[in-house]
PDB file of C-alpha atoms in Angstrom:
ATOM      1  CA  MET A  71      -0.254  -0.098  -0.057  1.00  0.00           C
ATOM      2  CA  SER A  72       1.251   3.407  -0.710  1.00  0.00           C
ATOM      3  CA  PRO A  73       1.779   5.981   1.608  1.00  0.00           C
ATOM      4  CA  SER A  74      -0.750   8.213  -0.212  1.00  0.00           C
ATOM      5  CA  ARG A  75      -3.307   5.392  -0.249  1.00  0.00           C
ATOM      6  CA  ASP A  76      -2.300   5.017   3.994  1.00  0.00           C
ATOM      7  CA  GLN A  77      -3.402   8.576   3.972  1.00  0.00           C
ATOM      8  CA  GLU A  78      -6.694   8.334   2.485  1.00  0.00           C
ATOM      9  CA  PHE A  79      -7.835   5.681   4.266  1.00  0.00           C
ATOM     10  CA  LEU A  80      -6.735   7.031   7.424  1.00  0.00           C
ATOM     11  CA  GLN A  81      -9.040  10.321   6.431  1.00  0.00           C
ATOM     12  CA  LEU A  82     -11.866   7.842   6.065  1.00  0.00           C
ATOM     13  CA  ALA A  83     -11.269   6.671   9.869  1.00  0.00           C
ATOM     14  CA  LEU A  84     -11.004  10.364  10.774  1.00  0.00           C
ATOM     15  CA  ALA A  85     -14.534  10.991   9.410  1.00  0.00           C
ATOM     16  CA  GLN A  86     -15.503   7.934  11.745  1.00  0.00           C
ATOM     17  CA  ALA A  87     -13.806   9.662  14.784  1.00  0.00           C
ATOM     18  CA  ARG A  88     -15.785  12.971  13.920  1.00  0.00           C
ATOM     19  CA  SER A  89     -18.677  10.801  14.065  1.00  0.00           C
ATOM     20  CA  ALA A  90     -17.951   9.678  17.157  1.00  0.00           C
ATOM     21  CA  GLY A  91     -17.204  12.905  18.503  1.00  0.00           C
ATOM     22  CA  GLN A  92     -20.769  14.587  17.439  1.00  0.00           C
ATOM     23  CA  LEU A  93     -22.315  11.603  19.773  1.00  0.00           C
ATOM     24  CA  GLY A  94     -20.172  12.907  23.061  1.00  0.00           C
ATOM     25  CA  GLU A  95     -18.084   9.666  22.556  1.00  0.00           C
ATOM     26  CA  VAL A  96     -14.142  10.315  22.484  1.00  0.00           C
ATOM     27  CA  PRO A  97     -13.487  10.771  18.856  1.00  0.00           C
ATOM     28  CA  VAL A  98     -11.515   7.393  17.557  1.00  0.00           C
ATOM     29  CA  GLY A  99     -12.549   6.236  14.513  1.00  0.00           C
ATOM     30  CA  ALA A 100     -11.246   3.003  12.537  1.00  0.00           C
ATOM     31  CA  ILE A 101     -11.438   1.447   8.727  1.00  0.00           C
ATOM     32  CA  LEU A 102     -10.407  -1.916   7.906  1.00  0.00           C
ATOM     33  CA  VAL A 103      -9.416  -2.546   4.556  1.00  0.00           C
ATOM     34  CA  ARG A 104      -8.914  -5.578   2.294  1.00  0.00           C
ATOM     35  CA  GLY A 105      -6.927  -5.072  -0.766  1.00  0.00           C
ATOM     36  CA  GLU A 106      -8.557  -1.723  -2.151  1.00  0.00           C
ATOM     37  CA  GLN A 107     -11.786  -2.764  -0.596  1.00  0.00           C
ATOM     38  CA  ILE A 108     -12.876  -1.228   2.526  1.00  0.00           C
ATOM     39  CA  ILE A 109     -15.072  -4.450   4.583  1.00  0.00           C
ATOM     40  CA  ALA A 110     -15.858  -2.345   8.218  1.00  0.00           C
ATOM     41  CA  SER A 111     -15.808   0.812   9.813  1.00  0.00           C
ATOM     42  CA  GLY A 112     -16.414   1.785  13.404  1.00  0.00           C
ATOM     43  CA  PHE A 113     -16.123   4.645  15.925  1.00  0.00           C
ATOM     44  CA  ASN A 114     -16.037   4.375  19.682  1.00  0.00           C
ATOM     45  CA  ARG A 115     -19.462   3.726  21.151  1.00  0.00           C
ATOM     46  CA  PRO A 116     -18.343   2.638  24.954  1.00  0.00           C
ATOM     47  CA  ILE A 117     -20.615   5.066  26.297  1.00  0.00           C
ATOM     48  CA  ALA A 118     -23.626   4.793  24.142  1.00  0.00           C
ATOM     49  CA  ALA A 119     -23.097   1.174  24.026  1.00  0.00           C
ATOM     50  CA  HIS A 120     -22.551   0.418  27.634  1.00  0.00           C
ATOM     51  CA  ASP A 121     -19.630  -1.471  26.805  1.00  0.00           C
ATOM     52  CA  PRO A 122     -15.758  -0.881  28.135  1.00  0.00           C
ATOM     53  CA  THR A 123     -14.909  -2.894  24.729  1.00  0.00           C
ATOM     54  CA  ALA A 124     -16.763  -1.211  22.003  1.00  0.00           C
ATOM     55  CA  HIS A 125     -13.533   1.011  20.861  1.00  0.00           C
ATOM     56  CA  ALA A 126     -13.134   1.821  17.510  1.00  0.00           C
ATOM     57  CA  GLU A 127     -10.783  -1.023  16.542  1.00  0.00           C
ATOM     58  CA  ILE A 128     -12.974  -3.554  18.438  1.00  0.00           C
ATOM     59  CA  GLN A 129     -16.031  -2.614  16.464  1.00  0.00           C
ATOM     60  CA  ALA A 130     -14.292  -2.292  12.869  1.00  0.00           C
ATOM     61  CA  LEU A 131     -12.906  -5.845  13.792  1.00  0.00           C
ATOM     62  CA  ARG A 132     -16.382  -7.576  14.821  1.00  0.00           C
ATOM     63  CA  SER A 133     -17.681  -6.201  11.638  1.00  0.00           C
ATOM     64  CA  GLY A 134     -14.909  -7.292   9.707  1.00  0.00           C
ATOM     65  CA  ALA A 135     -15.238 -10.613  10.718  1.00  0.00           C
ATOM     66  CA  GLN A 136     -19.236 -10.694  10.021  1.00  0.00           C
ATOM     67  CA  THR A 137     -18.532  -9.360   6.744  1.00  0.00           C
ATOM     68  CA  LEU A 138     -15.737 -12.221   5.689  1.00  0.00           C
ATOM     69  CA  GLN A 139     -17.270 -14.813   7.802  1.00  0.00           C
ATOM     70  CA  SER A 140     -14.233 -15.213   9.632  1.00  0.00           C
ATOM     71  CA  TYR A 141     -12.676 -14.580  12.763  1.00  0.00           C
ATOM     72  CA  ARG A 142      -9.235 -14.087  11.195  1.00  0.00           C
ATOM     73  CA  LEU A 143      -9.104 -11.010   8.910  1.00  0.00           C
ATOM     74  CA  THR A 144      -6.110 -12.315   7.389  1.00  0.00           C
ATOM     75  CA  ASP A 145      -4.636  -9.495   4.297  1.00  0.00           C
ATOM     76  CA  THR A 146      -6.239  -6.841   5.829  1.00  0.00           C
ATOM     77  CA  THR A 147      -5.181  -3.435   7.547  1.00  0.00           C
ATOM     78  CA  LEU A 148      -6.613  -1.674  10.051  1.00  0.00           C
ATOM     79  CA  TYR A 149      -6.465   2.199   9.822  1.00  0.00           C
ATOM     80  CA  VAL A 150      -6.990   3.684  13.371  1.00  0.00           C
ATOM     81  CA  THR A 151      -6.867   7.419  14.093  1.00  0.00           C
ATOM     82  CA  LEU A 152      -5.259   6.634  17.531  1.00  0.00           C
ATOM     83  CA  GLU A 153      -2.555   4.344  18.598  1.00  0.00           C
ATOM     84  CA  PRO A 154      -4.481   1.223  19.690  1.00  0.00           C
ATOM     85  CA  CYS A 155      -4.940   0.032  23.970  1.00  0.00           C
ATOM     86  CA  LEU A 156      -3.735  -2.821  25.316  1.00  0.00           C
ATOM     87  CA  MET A 157      -7.192  -4.760  24.596  1.00  0.00           C
ATOM     88  CA  CYS A 158      -7.376  -3.540  20.904  1.00  0.00           C
ATOM     89  CA  ALA A 159      -3.439  -4.383  20.490  1.00  0.00           C
ATOM     90  CA  ALA A 160      -4.450  -7.718  21.253  1.00  0.00           C
ATOM     91  CA  ALA A 161      -7.176  -7.934  19.403  1.00  0.00           C
ATOM     92  CA  ILE A 162      -5.856  -6.763  16.412  1.00  0.00           C
ATOM     93  CA  VAL A 163      -3.078  -9.736  16.947  1.00  0.00           C
ATOM     94  CA  HIS A 164      -5.718 -12.563  17.670  1.00  0.00           C
ATOM     95  CA  ALA A 165      -7.531 -11.584  14.644  1.00  0.00           C
ATOM     96  CA  ARG A 166      -4.502 -11.973  12.291  1.00  0.00           C
ATOM     97  CA  VAL A 167      -4.412  -8.672  10.830  1.00  0.00           C
ATOM     98  CA  ARG A 168      -1.580  -7.857   8.568  1.00  0.00           C
ATOM     99  CA  ARG A 169      -1.169  -4.221   8.841  1.00  0.00           C
ATOM    100  CA  LEU A 170      -1.923  -1.518  11.247  1.00  0.00           C
ATOM    101  CA  VAL A 171      -1.815   2.111  10.593  1.00  0.00           C
ATOM    102  CA  PHE A 172      -2.561   4.690  13.041  1.00  0.00           C
ATOM    103  CA  GLY A 173      -2.269   8.440  13.400  1.00  0.00           C
ATOM    104  CA  ALA A 174      -1.830   9.952  16.739  1.00  0.00           C
ATOM    105  CA  TRP A 175       0.002   8.454  19.291  1.00  0.00           C
ATOM    106  CA  ASP A 176      -1.297   8.004  22.864  1.00  0.00           C
ATOM    107  CA  PRO A 177       1.522   7.957  25.565  1.00  0.00           C
ATOM    108  CA  ARG A 178      -0.778   7.109  28.202  1.00  0.00           C
ATOM    109  CA  ALA A 179      -2.224   4.149  27.189  1.00  0.00           C
ATOM    110  CA  GLY A 180      -0.744   3.368  23.395  1.00  0.00           C
ATOM    111  CA  ALA A 181       0.304  -0.253  22.975  1.00  0.00           C
ATOM    112  CA  ALA A 182       2.067  -0.053  19.724  1.00  0.00           C
ATOM    113  CA  GLY A 183       5.068   1.655  21.378  1.00  0.00           C
ATOM    114  CA  SER A 184       4.153   4.604  23.418  1.00  0.00           C
ATOM    115  CA  MET A 185       3.796   2.762  27.017  1.00  0.00           C
ATOM    116  CA  LEU A 186       4.624  -0.814  25.452  1.00  0.00           C
ATOM    117  CA  ASP A 187       4.768  -2.541  22.464  1.00  0.00           C
ATOM    118  CA  VAL A 188       2.441  -5.883  22.056  1.00  0.00           C
ATOM    119  CA  PHE A 189       3.196  -6.239  18.479  1.00  0.00           C
ATOM    120  CA  ALA A 190       6.669  -6.592  19.453  1.00  0.00           C
ATOM    121  CA  LEU A 191       6.317  -9.187  22.085  1.00  0.00           C
ATOM    122  CA  PRO A 192       8.686 -12.502  21.286  1.00  0.00           C
ATOM    123  CA  GLY A 193       6.188 -15.264  22.060  1.00  0.00           C
ATOM    124  CA  LEU A 194       3.436 -14.128  19.409  1.00  0.00           C
ATOM    125  CA  ASN A 195       2.413 -16.793  16.767  1.00  0.00           C
ATOM    126  CA  HIS A 196       1.690 -13.483  14.520  1.00  0.00           C
ATOM    127  CA  ARG A 197       3.484 -10.523  13.561  1.00  0.00           C
ATOM    128  CA  VAL A 198       1.784  -7.288  12.711  1.00  0.00           C
ATOM    129  CA  ASP A 199       3.203  -4.643  10.207  1.00  0.00           C
ATOM    130  CA  VAL A 200       2.845  -1.696  12.375  1.00  0.00           C
ATOM    131  CA  PHE A 201       2.944   2.576  10.730  1.00  0.00           C
ATOM    132  CA  GLY A 202       2.510   4.982  13.753  1.00  0.00           C
ATOM    133  CA  GLY A 203       2.062   8.725  13.288  1.00  0.00           C
ATOM    134  CA  VAL A 204       0.278   9.309   9.931  1.00  0.00           C
ATOM    135  CA  LEU A 205      -2.076  12.266  10.045  1.00  0.00           C
ATOM    136  CA  ALA A 206      -0.633  12.451  13.316  1.00  0.00           C
ATOM    137  CA  GLU A 207      -1.471  16.099  13.854  1.00  0.00           C
ATOM    138  CA  GLU A 208      -4.801  16.112  12.208  1.00  0.00           C
ATOM    139  CA  CYS A 209      -5.778  13.083  14.314  1.00  0.00           C
ATOM    140  CA  GLY A 210      -4.190  14.385  17.357  1.00  0.00           C
ATOM    141  CA  ALA A 211      -5.863  18.009  17.231  1.00  0.00           C
ATOM    142  CA  LEU A 212      -9.354  16.202  16.606  1.00  0.00           C
ATOM    143  CA  LEU A 213      -8.866  14.713  19.992  1.00  0.00           C
ATOM    144  CA  ARG A 214      -6.935  18.113  21.554  1.00  0.00           C
ATOM    145  CA  LYS A 215     -10.238  19.505  20.524  1.00  0.00           C
ATOM    146  CA  PHE A 216     -12.984  17.108  22.060  1.00  0.00           C
ATOM    147  CA  PHE A 217     -10.984  17.369  25.025  1.00  0.00           C
ATOM    148  CA  GLU A 218     -10.587  20.738  25.386  1.00  0.00           C
ATOM    149  CA  ASP A 219     -14.417  21.704  24.349  1.00  0.00           C
ATOM    150  CA  ARG A 220     -15.562  19.170  27.402  1.00  0.00           C
ATOM    151  CA  ARG A 221     -12.992  21.110  29.903  1.00  0.00           C
ATOM    152  CA  LEU A 222     -14.646  24.568  28.892  1.00  0.00           C
ATOM    153  CA  ALA A 223     -17.871  22.578  29.305  1.00  0.00           C
ATOM    154  CA  ARG A 224     -17.538  21.775  32.668  1.00  0.00           C
ATOM    155  CA  ASP A 225     -16.020  25.300  33.773  1.00  0.00           C
TER     156      ASP A 225
END
């Protein structure tokens, strides 16, 4: 996949993130792609779904598994606007996703190199090619604005 194509798909994940933000959820979005075809998308919904696992990545993985009728999402690329947390990183490995492309780094909870790197654990039987920092400024700006607006609303 070319860097420009990765940016195009990440822009679509940003649209998903904006949808989450409009609903009062933390604005994180994800797009799951196989070849050049989008097979699933998702955005954060833990508040609305009353489900702590309803992260954008999990939403996209669940939808993609239904689309492909398989829990193995081989030869797919997951585009996410924020570095995955530990739960999502583990799910990405277990789903056998081939590539992960994400935007903003998450120094507090990121599990693709910030806080820890799940994808580099030596005992794993599947390797994911990880590319972080794609459209990082745009992805990070969306998150910063969301949290700034929430702080202003509380004051």
